[in-house]
Amino acid sequence: NAGVTQTPKFQVLKTGQSMTLQCAQDMNHNSMYWYRQDPGMGLRLIYYSASEGTTDKGEVPNGYNVSRLNKREFSLRLESAAPSQTSVYFCASSEATGAYNQPQHFGDGTRLSIL
Amino acid sequence: GDSVTQMEGPVTLSEEAFLTINCTYTATGYPSLFWYVQYPGEGLQLLLKATKADDKGSNKGFEATYRKETTSFHLEKGSVQVSDSAVYFCALQANTNAGKSTFGDGTTLTVKP
């Protein structure tokens, strides 16, 4: 009963390095999301995917790219990491596109530090 | 655009005290409203939801009523426990937004024995 699984849980990078955060869900959900959480700023949407094969920008997309590999997996890539991208990253999924009364299901997060 | 405003924290209470965390929203149409809870080191998890005006969501002793006239969805619990210590997020989901949610900034609750 895994739900939403994120890897890795922790990562330290140097400025300019690249990395990909992985996310997979086993609930057959159509929609998936990437957020970042910073102290005092709640959750900010980076990118989302309303269905397999589609992706759209959220509130803070600069410096990130995403890939919806299949219905289960949605990855987030930092091409050239910057200290301002130090944050906790959460992946989430929800049941159906356009079903506006469905809650989101979250992974446990990736804690990313960029030196 | 859509927005959610939560009462600022942190909130510190003694065990068995009454809890209220205020949440107001701005949205077009008739959004669904949610409360999520985040325990240390974990992701958010759904606490309760309400999908139309005057609906009351409830779970684990927590309640919130969807008040369209005041655009509010305040979270209440009659008697808090130490185990309720967490961060609480109010969120809305508009009916035209492909399932995207708008979150408040979160309110940190600490309950002391």
PDB file of C-alpha atoms in Angstrom:
ATOM      1  CA  ASN A   1       0.000   0.000   0.000  1.00  0.00           C
ATOM      2  CA  ALA A   2       2.735   2.447  -1.053  1.00  0.00           C
ATOM      3  CA  GLY A   3       0.661   5.355  -2.450  1.00  0.00           C
ATOM      4  CA  VAL A   4       3.109   8.007  -3.706  1.00  0.00           C
ATOM      5  CA  THR A   5       6.802   7.133  -3.505  1.00  0.00           C
ATOM      6  CA  GLN A   6       9.559   9.725  -3.884  1.00  0.00           C
ATOM      7  CA  THR A   7      13.267   9.104  -4.287  1.00  0.00           C
ATOM      8  CA  PRO A   8      15.697  10.108  -2.980  1.00  0.00           C
ATOM      9  CA  LYS A   9      14.600  11.259   0.501  1.00  0.00           C
ATOM     10  CA  PHE A  10      17.642  13.477   0.996  1.00  0.00           C
ATOM     11  CA  GLN A  11      20.197  14.966  -1.379  1.00  0.00           C
ATOM     12  CA  VAL A  12      23.018  17.476  -1.188  1.00  0.00           C
ATOM     13  CA  LEU A  13      24.230  19.066  -4.424  1.00  0.00           C
ATOM     14  CA  LYS A  14      26.809  21.623  -5.383  1.00  0.00           C
ATOM     15  CA  THR A  15      25.795  24.705  -7.352  1.00  0.00           C
ATOM     16  CA  GLY A  16      25.626  23.887 -11.054  1.00  0.00           C
ATOM     17  CA  GLN A  17      25.084  20.151 -10.642  1.00  0.00           C
ATOM     18  CA  SER A  18      22.039  18.477 -12.126  1.00  0.00           C
ATOM     19  CA  MET A  19      19.737  15.852 -10.733  1.00  0.00           C
ATOM     20  CA  THR A  20      16.356  14.225 -11.222  1.00  0.00           C
ATOM     21  CA  LEU A  21      13.797  13.667  -8.495  1.00  0.00           C
ATOM     22  CA  GLN A  22      11.695  10.597  -9.063  1.00  0.00           C
ATOM     23  CA  CYS A  23       8.029  10.093  -8.203  1.00  0.00           C
ATOM     24  CA  ALA A  24       5.761   7.101  -8.734  1.00  0.00           C
ATOM     25  CA  GLN A  25       2.160   6.427  -7.698  1.00  0.00           C
ATOM     26  CA  ASP A  26       0.331   3.111  -7.596  1.00  0.00           C
ATOM     27  CA  MET A  27      -3.248   4.415  -7.345  1.00  0.00           C
ATOM     28  CA  ASN A  28      -3.926   4.679 -11.096  1.00  0.00           C
ATOM     29  CA  HIS A  29      -4.346   8.446 -10.764  1.00  0.00           C
ATOM     30  CA  ASN A  30      -4.470  10.614 -13.862  1.00  0.00           C
ATOM     31  CA  SER A  31      -3.100  13.843 -12.418  1.00  0.00           C
ATOM     32  CA  MET A  32       0.295  14.400 -10.792  1.00  0.00           C
ATOM     33  CA  TYR A  33       1.973  17.471  -9.299  1.00  0.00           C
ATOM     34  CA  TRP A  34       5.315  18.777  -8.082  1.00  0.00           C
ATOM     35  CA  TYR A  35       5.476  21.317  -5.243  1.00  0.00           C
ATOM     36  CA  ARG A  36       8.188  22.970  -3.267  1.00  0.00           C
ATOM     37  CA  GLN A  37       7.759  23.840   0.399  1.00  0.00           C
ATOM     38  CA  ASP A  38       9.766  26.670   1.940  1.00  0.00           C
ATOM     39  CA  PRO A  39       9.444  27.984   5.507  1.00  0.00           C
ATOM     40  CA  GLY A  40       6.534  30.400   5.860  1.00  0.00           C
ATOM     41  CA  MET A  41       5.529  30.073   2.204  1.00  0.00           C
ATOM     42  CA  GLY A  42       3.269  27.052   2.172  1.00  0.00           C
ATOM     43  CA  LEU A  43       3.274  24.896  -0.939  1.00  0.00           C
ATOM     44  CA  ARG A  44       4.044  26.338  -4.343  1.00  0.00           C
ATOM     45  CA  LEU A  45       3.197  24.426  -7.498  1.00  0.00           C
ATOM     46  CA  ILE A  46       6.143  23.929  -9.848  1.00  0.00           C
ATOM     47  CA  TYR A  47       4.638  21.801 -12.616  1.00  0.00           C
ATOM     48  CA  TYR A  48       1.692  19.510 -13.022  1.00  0.00           C
ATOM     49  CA  SER A  49       0.467  16.829 -15.393  1.00  0.00           C
ATOM     50  CA  ALA A  50      -3.276  16.561 -15.869  1.00  0.00           C
ATOM     51  CA  SER A  51      -2.936  13.271 -17.741  1.00  0.00           C
ATOM     52  CA  GLU A  52      -0.330  10.987 -19.271  1.00  0.00           C
ATOM     53  CA  GLY A  53       1.479  12.827 -22.060  1.00  0.00           C
ATOM     54  CA  THR A  54       0.700  16.357 -20.891  1.00  0.00           C
ATOM     55  CA  THR A  55       2.560  18.756 -18.619  1.00  0.00           C
ATOM     56  CA  ASP A  56       1.947  22.385 -17.683  1.00  0.00           C
ATOM     57  CA  LYS A  57       3.725  25.087 -15.735  1.00  0.00           C
ATOM     58  CA  GLY A  58       2.644  26.005 -12.264  1.00  0.00           C
ATOM     59  CA  GLU A  59       3.456  29.016 -10.138  1.00  0.00           C
ATOM     60  CA  VAL A  60       7.266  28.659  -9.983  1.00  0.00           C
ATOM     61  CA  PRO A  61       8.553  26.658 -12.999  1.00  0.00           C
ATOM     62  CA  ASN A  62      11.809  28.511 -13.710  1.00  0.00           C
ATOM     63  CA  GLY A  63      14.890  26.318 -13.348  1.00  0.00           C
ATOM     64  CA  TYR A  64      12.942  23.051 -13.539  1.00  0.00           C
ATOM     65  CA  ASN A  65      11.795  20.572 -16.158  1.00  0.00           C
ATOM     66  CA  VAL A  66       9.449  17.612 -15.848  1.00  0.00           C
ATOM     67  CA  SER A  67       8.684  14.378 -17.643  1.00  0.00           C
ATOM     68  CA  ARG A  68       5.514  12.320 -17.372  1.00  0.00           C
ATOM     69  CA  LEU A  69       7.131   9.030 -18.285  1.00  0.00           C
ATOM     70  CA  ASN A  70       3.915   7.016 -18.080  1.00  0.00           C
ATOM     71  CA  LYS A  71       0.764   7.078 -16.006  1.00  0.00           C
ATOM     72  CA  ARG A  72       2.640   6.050 -12.851  1.00  0.00           C
ATOM     73  CA  GLU A  73       5.771   8.192 -12.994  1.00  0.00           C
ATOM     74  CA  PHE A  74       6.408  11.937 -12.991  1.00  0.00           C
ATOM     75  CA  SER A  75       9.984  13.175 -12.625  1.00  0.00           C
ATOM     76  CA  LEU A  76      11.375  16.628 -11.824  1.00  0.00           C
ATOM     77  CA  ARG A  77      14.770  17.702 -13.156  1.00  0.00           C
ATOM     78  CA  LEU A  78      17.067  20.475 -12.005  1.00  0.00           C
ATOM     79  CA  GLU A  79      19.459  21.130 -14.907  1.00  0.00           C
ATOM     80  CA  SER A  80      21.820  23.498 -13.101  1.00  0.00           C
ATOM     81  CA  ALA A  81      21.095  23.653  -9.384  1.00  0.00           C
ATOM     82  CA  ALA A  82      21.169  26.992  -7.559  1.00  0.00           C
ATOM     83  CA  PRO A  83      21.156  27.699  -3.796  1.00  0.00           C
ATOM     84  CA  SER A  84      17.675  29.262  -4.190  1.00  0.00           C
ATOM     85  CA  GLN A  85      16.392  25.791  -5.068  1.00  0.00           C
ATOM     86  CA  THR A  86      17.202  24.478  -1.598  1.00  0.00           C
ATOM     87  CA  SER A  87      13.813  23.271  -0.413  1.00  0.00           C
ATOM     88  CA  VAL A  88      11.629  20.294   0.375  1.00  0.00           C
ATOM     89  CA  TYR A  89      10.015  18.911  -2.771  1.00  0.00           C
ATOM     90  CA  PHE A  90       6.718  17.066  -2.707  1.00  0.00           C
ATOM     91  CA  CYS A  91       5.087  14.993  -5.394  1.00  0.00           C
ATOM     92  CA  ALA A  92       1.325  14.464  -5.294  1.00  0.00           C
ATOM     93  CA  SER A  93      -1.344  12.734  -7.341  1.00  0.00           C
ATOM     94  CA  SER A  94      -5.115  12.907  -7.626  1.00  0.00           C
ATOM     95  CA  GLU A  95      -7.760  10.698  -9.068  1.00  0.00           C
ATOM     96  CA  ALA A  96      -9.124  12.293 -12.200  1.00  0.00           C
ATOM     97  CA  THR A  97      -8.705  15.264 -14.432  1.00  0.00           C
ATOM     98  CA  GLY A  98     -11.497  17.752 -13.851  1.00  0.00           C
ATOM     99  CA  ALA A  99     -12.770  15.970 -10.742  1.00  0.00           C
ATOM    100  CA  TYR A 100     -12.498  18.993  -8.511  1.00  0.00           C
ATOM    101  CA  ASN A 101     -13.604  17.380  -5.279  1.00  0.00           C
ATOM    102  CA  GLN A 102     -10.813  14.802  -5.171  1.00  0.00           C
ATOM    103  CA  PRO A 103      -8.024  15.301  -2.629  1.00  0.00           C
ATOM    104  CA  GLN A 104      -4.367  15.084  -3.494  1.00  0.00           C
ATOM    105  CA  HIS A 105      -2.183  12.279  -2.149  1.00  0.00           C
ATOM    106  CA  PHE A 106       1.348  13.237  -1.199  1.00  0.00           C
ATOM    107  CA  GLY A 107       4.693  11.517  -0.981  1.00  0.00           C
ATOM    108  CA  ASP A 108       6.971  12.023   2.014  1.00  0.00           C
ATOM    109  CA  GLY A 109       9.157  14.551   0.230  1.00  0.00           C
ATOM    110  CA  THR A 110      12.737  15.000  -0.930  1.00  0.00           C
ATOM    111  CA  ARG A 111      14.897  17.293   1.186  1.00  0.00           C
ATOM    112  CA  LEU A 112      17.311  18.986  -1.181  1.00  0.00           C
ATOM    113  CA  SER A 113      20.231  21.196  -0.144  1.00  0.00           C
ATOM    114  CA  ILE A 114      22.324  23.068  -2.674  1.00  0.00           C
ATOM    115  CA  LEU A 115      25.651  24.420  -1.528  1.00  0.00           C
TER     116      LEU A 115
ATOM    117  CA  GLY B   1      -6.956  34.463  -8.856  1.00  0.00           C
ATOM    118  CA  ASP B   2      -7.768  31.909  -6.187  1.00  0.00           C
ATOM    119  CA  SER B   3      -6.245  32.353  -2.749  1.00  0.00           C
ATOM    120  CA  VAL B   4      -6.404  30.904   0.767  1.00  0.00           C
ATOM    121  CA  THR B   5      -5.595  32.826   3.927  1.00  0.00           C
ATOM    122  CA  GLN B   6      -4.941  31.027   7.197  1.00  0.00           C
ATOM    123  CA  MET B   7      -4.517  32.456  10.654  1.00  0.00           C
ATOM    124  CA  GLU B   8      -0.894  33.008  11.386  1.00  0.00           C
ATOM    125  CA  GLY B   9       0.841  30.716  13.779  1.00  0.00           C
ATOM    126  CA  PRO B  10       2.377  29.177  15.602  1.00  0.00           C
ATOM    127  CA  VAL B  11      -0.414  28.129  17.929  1.00  0.00           C
ATOM    128  CA  THR B  12       0.438  26.609  21.311  1.00  0.00           C
ATOM    129  CA  LEU B  13      -2.256  24.984  23.448  1.00  0.00           C
ATOM    130  CA  SER B  14      -2.463  22.827  26.527  1.00  0.00           C
ATOM    131  CA  GLU B  15      -3.838  19.304  26.222  1.00  0.00           C
ATOM    132  CA  GLU B  16      -7.678  19.197  26.245  1.00  0.00           C
ATOM    133  CA  ALA B  17      -7.974  22.833  25.129  1.00  0.00           C
ATOM    134  CA  PHE B  18     -10.339  23.924  22.343  1.00  0.00           C
ATOM    135  CA  LEU B  19      -8.779  24.524  18.943  1.00  0.00           C
ATOM    136  CA  THR B  20      -9.808  26.908  16.190  1.00  0.00           C
ATOM    137  CA  ILE B  21      -7.677  27.588  13.117  1.00  0.00           C
ATOM    138  CA  ASN B  22      -9.221  30.194  10.842  1.00  0.00           C
ATOM    139  CA  CYS B  23      -9.268  29.845   7.068  1.00  0.00           C
ATOM    140  CA  THR B  24     -10.838  32.170   4.502  1.00  0.00           C
ATOM    141  CA  TYR B  25     -10.725  31.886   0.748  1.00  0.00           C
ATOM    142  CA  THR B  26     -11.202  33.782  -2.486  1.00  0.00           C
ATOM    143  CA  ALA B  27     -12.334  31.859  -5.545  1.00  0.00           C
ATOM    144  CA  THR B  28     -14.698  32.063  -8.465  1.00  0.00           C
ATOM    145  CA  GLY B  29     -17.571  29.633  -8.608  1.00  0.00           C
ATOM    146  CA  TYR B  30     -18.035  26.910  -6.031  1.00  0.00           C
ATOM    147  CA  PRO B  31     -14.734  25.365  -4.989  1.00  0.00           C
ATOM    148  CA  SER B  32     -14.198  22.281  -2.882  1.00  0.00           C
ATOM    149  CA  LEU B  33     -12.427  22.911   0.422  1.00  0.00           C
ATOM    150  CA  PHE B  34      -9.914  20.737   2.260  1.00  0.00           C
ATOM    151  CA  TRP B  35      -7.880  20.572   5.435  1.00  0.00           C
ATOM    152  CA  TYR B  36      -4.597  18.669   5.275  1.00  0.00           C
ATOM    153  CA  VAL B  37      -2.275  17.774   8.159  1.00  0.00           C
ATOM    154  CA  GLN B  38       1.499  17.368   7.978  1.00  0.00           C
ATOM    155  CA  TYR B  39       3.394  15.542  10.720  1.00  0.00           C
ATOM    156  CA  PRO B  40       7.152  16.083  11.076  1.00  0.00           C
ATOM    157  CA  GLY B  41       9.157  14.509   8.277  1.00  0.00           C
ATOM    158  CA  GLU B  42       6.078  13.459   6.332  1.00  0.00           C
ATOM    159  CA  GLY B  43       3.989  14.655   3.426  1.00  0.00           C
ATOM    160  CA  LEU B  44       0.554  16.200   3.689  1.00  0.00           C
ATOM    161  CA  GLN B  45      -2.395  13.932   4.277  1.00  0.00           C
ATOM    162  CA  LEU B  46      -6.070  14.691   3.930  1.00  0.00           C
ATOM    163  CA  LEU B  47      -7.806  15.446   7.226  1.00  0.00           C
ATOM    164  CA  LEU B  48     -11.287  16.375   5.997  1.00  0.00           C
ATOM    165  CA  LYS B  49     -13.110  17.970   3.082  1.00  0.00           C
ATOM    166  CA  ALA B  50     -16.367  19.676   2.097  1.00  0.00           C
ATOM    167  CA  THR B  51     -17.609  20.040  -1.447  1.00  0.00           C
ATOM    168  CA  LYS B  52     -20.581  22.409  -1.207  1.00  0.00           C
ATOM    169  CA  ALA B  53     -21.981  25.196   0.929  1.00  0.00           C
ATOM    170  CA  ASP B  54     -23.090  24.222   4.460  1.00  0.00           C
ATOM    171  CA  ASP B  55     -21.343  20.833   4.226  1.00  0.00           C
ATOM    172  CA  LYS B  56     -19.510  19.810   7.380  1.00  0.00           C
ATOM    173  CA  GLY B  57     -16.379  17.725   7.040  1.00  0.00           C
ATOM    174  CA  SER B  58     -15.231  15.722  10.061  1.00  0.00           C
ATOM    175  CA  ASN B  59     -12.505  13.260  10.974  1.00  0.00           C
ATOM    176  CA  LYS B  60     -10.624  12.247  14.150  1.00  0.00           C
ATOM    177  CA  GLY B  61     -12.585  14.770  16.226  1.00  0.00           C
ATOM    178  CA  PHE B  62     -11.813  17.667  13.869  1.00  0.00           C
ATOM    179  CA  GLU B  63     -14.636  19.532  12.114  1.00  0.00           C
ATOM    180  CA  ALA B  64     -14.965  22.312   9.564  1.00  0.00           C
ATOM    181  CA  THR B  65     -18.084  23.812   7.958  1.00  0.00           C
ATOM    182  CA  TYR B  66     -18.141  25.295   4.437  1.00  0.00           C
ATOM    183  CA  ARG B  67     -19.559  28.812   4.899  1.00  0.00           C
ATOM    184  CA  LYS B  68     -20.132  30.436   1.538  1.00  0.00           C
ATOM    185  CA  GLU B  69     -21.583  33.645   2.980  1.00  0.00           C
ATOM    186  CA  THR B  70     -18.350  34.346   4.867  1.00  0.00           C
ATOM    187  CA  THR B  71     -16.050  32.429   2.456  1.00  0.00           C
ATOM    188  CA  SER B  72     -14.642  30.531   5.411  1.00  0.00           C
ATOM    189  CA  PHE B  73     -13.712  26.975   6.400  1.00  0.00           C
ATOM    190  CA  HIS B  74     -12.472  27.176   9.991  1.00  0.00           C
ATOM    191  CA  LEU B  75     -10.988  24.047  11.592  1.00  0.00           C
ATOM    192  CA  GLU B  76     -12.140  23.144  15.120  1.00  0.00           C
ATOM    193  CA  LYS B  77     -11.527  20.439  17.679  1.00  0.00           C
ATOM    194  CA  GLY B  78     -13.073  20.312  21.101  1.00  0.00           C
ATOM    195  CA  SER B  79     -10.190  18.741  23.022  1.00  0.00           C
ATOM    196  CA  VAL B  80      -6.704  18.561  21.525  1.00  0.00           C
ATOM    197  CA  GLN B  81      -4.096  15.940  22.337  1.00  0.00           C
ATOM    198  CA  VAL B  82      -0.307  16.030  22.223  1.00  0.00           C
ATOM    199  CA  SER B  83      -0.502  13.787  19.163  1.00  0.00           C
ATOM    200  CA  ASP B  84      -2.351  16.558  17.267  1.00  0.00           C
ATOM    201  CA  SER B  85       0.851  18.605  17.144  1.00  0.00           C
ATOM    202  CA  ALA B  86       1.460  19.162  13.430  1.00  0.00           C
ATOM    203  CA  VAL B  87       1.173  21.708  10.629  1.00  0.00           C
ATOM    204  CA  TYR B  88      -2.350  22.229   9.264  1.00  0.00           C
ATOM    205  CA  PHE B  89      -3.040  23.451   5.726  1.00  0.00           C
ATOM    206  CA  CYS B  90      -6.296  24.787   4.344  1.00  0.00           C
ATOM    207  CA  ALA B  91      -6.750  24.319   0.583  1.00  0.00           C
ATOM    208  CA  LEU B  92      -9.288  24.902  -2.159  1.00  0.00           C
ATOM    209  CA  GLN B  93      -9.854  23.260  -5.496  1.00  0.00           C
ATOM    210  CA  ALA B  94     -11.766  25.255  -8.075  1.00  0.00           C
ATOM    211  CA  ASN B  95     -13.995  23.400 -10.497  1.00  0.00           C
ATOM    212  CA  THR B  96     -12.162  24.710 -13.547  1.00  0.00           C
ATOM    213  CA  ASN B  97      -8.587  23.975 -12.598  1.00  0.00           C
ATOM    214  CA  ALA B  98      -7.698  20.447 -13.772  1.00  0.00           C
ATOM    215  CA  GLY B  99      -7.510  19.212 -10.198  1.00  0.00           C
ATOM    216  CA  LYS B 100      -4.980  21.821  -9.067  1.00  0.00           C
ATOM    217  CA  SER B 101      -5.252  23.013  -5.491  1.00  0.00           C
ATOM    218  CA  THR B 102      -4.401  26.324  -3.865  1.00  0.00           C
ATOM    219  CA  PHE B 103      -2.905  26.006  -0.374  1.00  0.00           C
ATOM    220  CA  GLY B 104      -2.674  28.357   2.569  1.00  0.00           C
ATOM    221  CA  ASP B 105       0.682  28.940   4.212  1.00  0.00           C
ATOM    222  CA  GLY B 106       0.033  26.429   6.993  1.00  0.00           C
ATOM    223  CA  THR B 107      -0.469  26.831  10.749  1.00  0.00           C
ATOM    224  CA  THR B 108       1.850  25.070  13.181  1.00  0.00           C
ATOM    225  CA  LEU B 109       0.078  23.650  16.227  1.00  0.00           C
ATOM    226  CA  THR B 110       1.964  22.553  19.325  1.00  0.00           C
ATOM    227  CA  VAL B 111       0.042  20.862  22.131  1.00  0.00           C
ATOM    228  CA  LYS B 112       1.746  20.698  25.530  1.00  0.00           C
ATOM    229  CA  PRO B 113       0.911  18.031  28.129  1.00  0.00           C
TER     230      PRO B 113
END
